[in-house]
Structure formats: C-alpha cells, structure tokens
Amino acid sequence: MKDKLSHLKKLYEDGYRCIYYDSTNENTFSVYLKNFEIEKSEVVELQDPTEFNELRSYIDGFNFN
C-alpha cells in the first residue's frame, strides 16, 4: 500500500531514522524508526517486497543536510 510508504517517507523527513528492519516472513517487512531528538519510535509493517525495496532505496539516497 503506497500510503504506508508515503507515511514512512514523511517520518524520515521529520527526523526519524531507520534503526532496524526485519522480515517476519516472505511478504511482511517490519521497519523500526526512531527520532533521537524527541525520543519517539515508530514501527511500520509493509506487505509488499517492492515497497520495502523502494523504502530502502529512498533511505540510501536520503540527503542528511
């Protein structure tokens, strides 16, 4: 679902960073994010491997400046 991917990108832009991701089975990916400035965490599950790969590409290309 593209809404979850958009939500993850928004969290990332708001200062959250991926601290861990896990695959509980072939089609479920859990992404753990933390905002170290406000000490909050989020966990989002993606059901689509393509979305998960898009998120990984987004994180890899994210500009930290």
N, CA, C and O atoms as a Tinker XYZ file with bonds, in Angstrom:
   260  protein
     1  N      0.845000   -1.176000    0.000000    73     2
     2  CA     0.000000    0.000000    0.000000    64     1     3
     3  C      0.892000    1.241000    0.000000    63     2     4     5
     4  O      1.745000    1.396000    0.874000    81     3
     5  N      0.696000    2.108000   -0.963000    73     3     6
     6  CA     1.519000    3.300000   -1.124000    64     5     7
     7  C      1.381000    4.260000    0.050000    63     6     8     9
     8  O      2.293000    5.044000    0.315000    81     7
     9  N      0.253000    4.210000    0.758000    73     7    10
    10  CA     0.064000    5.090000    1.914000    64     9    11
    11  C      1.105000    4.826000    2.993000    63    10    12    13
    12  O      1.608000    5.765000    3.611000    81    11
    13  N      1.428000    3.575000    3.223000    73    11    14
    14  CA     2.428000    3.244000    4.244000    64    13    15
    15  C      3.808000    3.725000    3.821000    63    14    16    17
    16  O      4.568000    4.237000    4.643000    81    15
    17  N      4.134000    3.564000    2.554000    73    15    18
    18  CA     5.416000    4.032000    2.057000    64    17    19
    19  C      5.507000    5.551000    2.178000    63    18    20    21
    20  O      6.544000    6.078000    2.579000    81    19
    21  N      4.448000    6.246000    1.840000    73    19    22
    22  CA     4.420000    7.710000    1.985000    64    21    23
    23  C      4.558000    8.112000    3.449000    63    22    24    25
    24  O      5.249000    9.078000    3.772000    81    23
    25  N      3.899000    7.370000    4.329000    73    23    26
    26  CA     3.985000    7.638000    5.768000    64    25    27
    27  C      5.430000    7.458000    6.264000    63    26    28    29
    28  O      5.931000    8.274000    7.037000    81    27
    29  N      6.081000    6.402000    5.819000    73    27    30
    30  CA     7.468000    6.165000    6.220000    64    29    31
    31  C      8.385000    7.272000    5.716000    63    30    32    33
    32  O      9.272000    7.723000    6.441000    81    31
    33  N      8.178000    7.709000    4.488000    73    31    34
    34  CA     8.992000    8.801000    3.938000    64    33    35
    35  C      8.777000   10.080000    4.729000    63    34    36    37
    36  O      9.729000   10.815000    4.989000    81    35
    37  N      7.540000   10.353000    5.113000    73    35    38
    38  CA     7.235000   11.546000    5.903000    64    37    39
    39  C      7.922000   11.471000    7.261000    63    38    40    41
    40  O      8.498000   12.459000    7.717000    81    39
    41  N      7.867000   10.315000    7.910000    73    39    42
    42  CA     8.554000   10.146000    9.190000    64    41    43
    43  C     10.043000   10.394000    9.026000    63    42    44    45
    44  O     10.665000   11.051000    9.861000    81    43
    45  N     10.613000    9.869000    7.952000    73    43    46
    46  CA    12.042000   10.026000    7.702000    64    45    47
    47  C     12.391000   11.500000    7.530000    63    46    48    49
    48  O     13.401000   11.973000    8.052000    81    47
    49  N     11.550000   12.221000    6.797000    73    47    50
    50  CA    11.782000   13.650000    6.587000    64    49    51
    51  C     11.589000   14.449000    7.879000    63    50    52    53
    52  O     12.142000   15.538000    8.028000    81    51
    53  N     10.803000   13.904000    8.807000    73    51    54
    54  CA    10.563000   14.571000   10.094000    64    53    55
    55  C     11.614000   14.224000   11.143000    63    54    56    57
    56  O     11.464000   14.588000   12.310000    81    55
    57  N     12.670000   13.529000   10.746000    73    55    58
    58  CA    13.766000   13.271000   11.673000    64    57    59
    59  C     13.885000   11.842000   12.167000    63    58    60    61
    60  O     14.838000   11.514000   12.873000    81    59
    61  N     12.943000   10.990000   11.813000    73    59    62
    62  CA    13.046000    9.584000   12.195000    64    61    63
    63  C     14.103000    8.913000   11.331000    63    62    64    65
    64  O     14.289000    9.272000   10.168000    81    63
    65  N     14.786000    7.947000   11.902000    73    63    66
    66  CA    15.796000    7.188000   11.178000    64    65    67
    67  C     15.549000    5.702000   11.380000    63    66    68    69
    68  O     15.141000    5.260000   12.454000    81    67
    69  N     15.804000    4.951000   10.334000    73    67    70
    70  CA    15.636000    3.510000   10.406000    64    69    71
    71  C     16.746000    2.941000   11.277000    63    70    72    73
    72  O     17.931000    3.121000   10.996000    81    71
    73  N     16.344000    2.254000   12.338000    73    71    74
    74  CA    17.333000    1.652000   13.216000    64    73    75
    75  C     17.417000    0.139000   13.011000    63    74    76    77
    76  O     18.374000   -0.505000   13.440000    81    75
    77  N     16.395000   -0.416000   12.345000    73    75    78
    78  CA    16.381000   -1.859000   12.129000    64    77    79
    79  C     15.218000   -2.201000   11.217000    63    78    80    81
    80  O     14.177000   -1.546000   11.270000    81    79
    81  N     15.377000   -3.197000   10.397000    73    79    82
    82  CA    14.242000   -3.746000    9.676000    64    81    83
    83  C     14.359000   -5.254000    9.666000    63    82    84    85
    84  O     15.450000   -5.819000    9.750000    81    83
    85  N     13.203000   -5.893000    9.561000    73    83    86
    86  CA    13.120000   -7.331000    9.732000    64    85    87
    87  C     12.060000   -7.874000    8.785000    63    86    88    89
    88  O     11.110000   -7.175000    8.432000    81    87
    89  N     12.230000   -9.103000    8.386000    73    87    90
    90  CA    11.223000   -9.784000    7.585000    64    89    91
    91  C     10.727000  -10.975000    8.388000    63    90    92    93
    92  O     11.468000  -11.929000    8.627000    81    91
    93  N      9.468000  -10.911000    8.802000    73    91    94
    94  CA     8.914000  -11.995000    9.604000    64    93    95
    95  C      8.520000  -13.183000    8.743000    63    94    96    97
    96  O      8.492000  -14.322000    9.210000    81    95
    97  N      8.217000  -12.907000    7.494000    73    95    98
    98  CA     8.001000  -13.976000    6.518000    64    97    99
    99  C      8.284000  -13.397000    5.139000    63    98   100   101
   100  O      8.795000  -12.284000    5.022000    81    99
   101  N      7.963000  -14.128000    4.129000    73    99   102
   102  CA     8.325000  -13.738000    2.778000    64   101   103
   103  C      7.736000  -12.396000    2.348000    63   102   104   105
   104  O      8.357000  -11.686000    1.557000    81   103
   105  N      6.566000  -12.034000    2.844000    73   103   106
   106  CA     5.888000  -10.834000    2.373000    64   105   107
   107  C      5.539000   -9.830000    3.465000    63   106   108   109
   108  O      4.724000   -8.939000    3.225000    81   107
   109  N      6.116000   -9.938000    4.636000    73   107   110
   110  CA     5.869000   -8.962000    5.695000    64   109   111
   111  C      7.197000   -8.410000    6.177000    63   110   112   113
   112  O      8.072000   -9.150000    6.627000    81   111
   113  N      7.329000   -7.092000    6.075000    73   111   114
   114  CA     8.550000   -6.412000    6.481000    64   113   115
   115  C      8.221000   -5.409000    7.571000    63   114   116   117
   116  O      7.342000   -4.567000    7.392000    81   115
   117  N      8.913000   -5.488000    8.692000    73   115   118
   118  CA     8.744000   -4.530000    9.778000    64   117   119
   119  C      9.902000   -3.544000    9.723000    63   118   120   121
   120  O     11.065000   -3.940000    9.644000    81   119
   121  N      9.575000   -2.264000    9.766000    73   119   122
   122  CA    10.573000   -1.206000    9.720000    64   121   123
   123  C     10.493000   -0.446000   11.038000    63   122   124   125
   124  O      9.435000    0.071000   11.398000    81   123
   125  N     11.605000   -0.381000   11.751000    73   123   126
   126  CA    11.677000    0.276000   13.052000    64   125   127
   127  C     12.408000    1.605000   12.878000    63   126   128   129
   128  O     13.547000    1.649000   12.412000    81   127
   129  N     11.731000    2.684000   13.260000    73   127   130
   130  CA    12.317000    4.012000   13.119000    64   129   131
   131  C     12.338000    4.711000   14.466000    63   130   132   133
   132  O     11.495000    4.465000   15.329000    81   131
   133  N     13.317000    5.584000   14.625000    73   131   134
   134  CA    13.418000    6.340000   15.876000    64   133   135
   135  C     13.813000    7.768000   15.560000    63   134   136   137
   136  O     14.666000    8.029000   14.712000    81   135
   137  N     13.160000    8.698000   16.276000    73   135   138
   138  CA    13.551000   10.100000   16.219000    64   137   139
   139  C     14.332000   10.352000   17.500000    63   138   140   141
   140  O     13.765000   10.359000   18.593000    81   139
   141  N     15.637000   10.558000   17.360000    73   139   142
   142  CA    16.509000   10.693000   18.521000    64   141   143
   143  C     16.371000   12.049000   19.197000    63   142   144   145
   144  O     16.727000   12.190000   20.367000    81   143
   145  N     15.861000   13.048000   18.485000    73   143   146
   146  CA    15.684000   14.369000   19.089000    64   145   147
   147  C     14.522000   14.398000   20.064000    63   146   148   149
   148  O     14.609000   15.018000   21.124000    81   147
   149  N     13.430000   13.726000   19.705000    73   147   150
   150  CA    12.252000   13.740000   20.574000    64   149   151
   151  C     12.032000   12.408000   21.286000    63   150   152   153
   152  O     11.053000   12.238000   22.013000    81   151
   153  N     12.953000   11.463000   21.071000    73   151   154
   154  CA    12.923000   10.156000   21.741000    64   153   155
   155  C     11.602000    9.406000   21.532000    63   154   156   157
   156  O     11.016000    8.873000   22.474000    81   155
   157  N     11.149000    9.381000   20.266000    73   155   158
   158  CA     9.949000    8.608000   19.926000    64   157   159
   159  C     10.324000    7.561000   18.888000    63   158   160   161
   160  O     11.255000    7.743000   18.104000    81   159
   161  N      9.575000    6.457000   18.902000    73   159   162
   162  CA     9.812000    5.366000   17.963000    64   161   163
   163  C      8.527000    5.018000   17.225000    63   162   164   165
   164  O      7.426000    5.256000   17.721000    81   163
   165  N      8.680000    4.462000   16.053000    73   163   166
   166  CA     7.554000    4.005000   15.235000    64   165   167
   167  C      7.924000    2.657000   14.639000    63   166   168   169
   168  O      9.088000    2.403000   14.328000    81   167
   169  N      6.937000    1.805000   14.483000    73   167   170
   170  CA     7.106000    0.543000   13.774000    64   169   171
   171  C      6.025000    0.497000   12.701000    63   170   172   173
   172  O      4.840000    0.669000   12.988000    81   171
   173  N      6.447000    0.265000   11.470000    73   171   174
   174  CA     5.506000    0.182000   10.357000    64   173   175
   175  C      5.745000   -1.130000    9.636000    63   174   176   177
   176  O      6.887000   -1.515000    9.385000    81   175
   177  N      4.656000   -1.815000    9.302000    73   175   178
   178  CA     4.769000   -3.069000    8.578000    64   177   179
   179  C      4.352000   -2.863000    7.129000    63   178   180   181
   180  O      3.327000   -2.246000    6.841000    81   179
   181  N      5.163000   -3.387000    6.233000    73   179   182
   182  CA     4.868000   -3.366000    4.800000    64   181   183
   183  C      4.606000   -4.796000    4.353000    63   182   184   185
   184  O      5.283000   -5.725000    4.793000    81   183
   185  N      3.631000   -4.968000    3.486000    73   183   186
   186  CA     3.280000   -6.301000    2.997000    64   185   187
   187  C      3.857000   -6.583000    1.615000    63   186   188   189
   188  O      3.793000   -7.713000    1.129000    81   187
   189  N      4.412000   -5.568000    0.990000    73   187   190
   190  CA     4.849000   -5.688000   -0.399000    64   189   191
   191  C      6.368000   -5.552000   -0.502000    63   190   192   193
   192  O      6.917000   -4.519000   -0.121000    81   191
   193  N      7.055000   -6.578000   -1.013000    73   191   194
   194  CA     8.513000   -6.507000   -1.132000    64   193   195
   195  C      8.971000   -5.338000   -2.015000    63   194   196   197
   196  O     10.038000   -4.769000   -1.783000    81   195
   197  N      8.181000   -4.983000   -3.013000    73   195   198
   198  CA     8.536000   -3.862000   -3.887000    64   197   199
   199  C      8.551000   -2.559000   -3.096000    63   198   200   201
   200  O      9.461000   -1.745000   -3.259000    81   199
   201  N      7.560000   -2.358000   -2.249000    73   199   202
   202  CA     7.527000   -1.153000   -1.405000    64   201   203
   203  C      8.712000   -1.125000   -0.450000    63   202   204   205
   204  O      9.317000   -0.076000   -0.230000    81   203
   205  N      9.034000   -2.267000    0.108000    73   203   206
   206  CA    10.167000   -2.332000    1.019000    64   205   207
   207  C     11.455000   -1.950000    0.295000    63   206   208   209
   208  O     12.276000   -1.206000    0.831000    81   207
   209  N     11.628000   -2.456000   -0.916000    73   207   210
   210  CA    12.808000   -2.108000   -1.703000    64   209   211
   211  C     12.827000   -0.629000   -2.075000    63   210   212   213
   212  O     13.892000   -0.012000   -2.109000    81   211
   213  N     11.651000   -0.053000   -2.357000    73   211   214
   214  CA    11.565000    1.383000   -2.623000    64   213   215
   215  C     11.994000    2.179000   -1.397000    63   214   216   217
   216  O     12.712000    3.172000   -1.516000    81   215
   217  N     11.558000    1.745000   -0.228000    73   215   218
   218  CA    11.940000    2.438000    1.006000    64   217   219
   219  C     13.451000    2.348000    1.216000    63   218   220   221
   220  O     14.087000    3.345000    1.560000    81   219
   221  N     14.019000    1.191000    1.016000    73   219   222
   222  CA    15.475000    1.043000    1.172000    64   221   223
   223  C     16.219000    1.955000    0.205000    63   222   224   225
   224  O     17.220000    2.566000    0.581000    81   223
   225  N     15.751000    2.054000   -1.020000    73   223   226
   226  CA    16.377000    2.952000   -1.993000    64   225   227
   227  C     16.231000    4.406000   -1.562000    63   226   228   229
   228  O     17.157000    5.201000   -1.721000    81   227
   229  N     15.068000    4.750000   -1.016000    73   227   230
   230  CA    14.841000    6.108000   -0.530000    64   229   231
   231  C     15.818000    6.435000    0.598000    63   230   232   233
   232  O     16.435000    7.500000    0.594000    81   231
   233  N     15.959000    5.534000    1.552000    73   231   234
   234  CA    16.858000    5.748000    2.688000    64   233   235
   235  C     18.299000    5.865000    2.206000    63   234   236   237
   236  O     19.039000    6.735000    2.664000    81   235
   237  N     18.695000    5.003000    1.296000    73   235   238
   238  CA    20.069000    5.033000    0.786000    64   237   239
   239  C     20.383000    6.344000    0.077000    63   238   240   241
   240  O     21.525000    6.804000    0.096000    81   239
   241  N     19.380000    6.945000   -0.547000    73   239   242
   242  CA    19.599000    8.194000   -1.278000    64   241   243
   243  C     19.223000    9.443000   -0.514000    63   242   244   245
   244  O     19.310000   10.545000   -1.056000    81   243
   245  N     18.802000    9.297000    0.755000    73   243   246
   246  CA    18.347000   10.435000    1.548000    64   245   247
   247  C     19.505000   11.390000    1.823000    63   246   248   249
   248  O     20.602000   10.969000    2.189000    81   247
   249  N     19.240000   12.675000    1.641000    73   247   250
   250  CA    20.245000   13.717000    1.879000    64   249   251
   251  C     20.101000   14.184000    3.318000    63   250   252   253
   252  O     19.061000   14.730000    3.685000    81   251
   253  N     21.119000   13.982000    4.135000    73   251   254
   254  CA    21.054000   14.315000    5.555000    64   253   255
   255  C     21.329000   15.783000    5.852000    63   254   256   257
   256  O     21.303000   16.181000    7.017000    81   255
   257  N     21.589000   16.590000    4.849000    73   255   258
   258  CA    21.875000   18.021000    5.084000    64   257   259
   259  C     20.621000   18.799000    5.325000    63   258   260
   260  O     20.678000   20.010000    5.538000    81   259
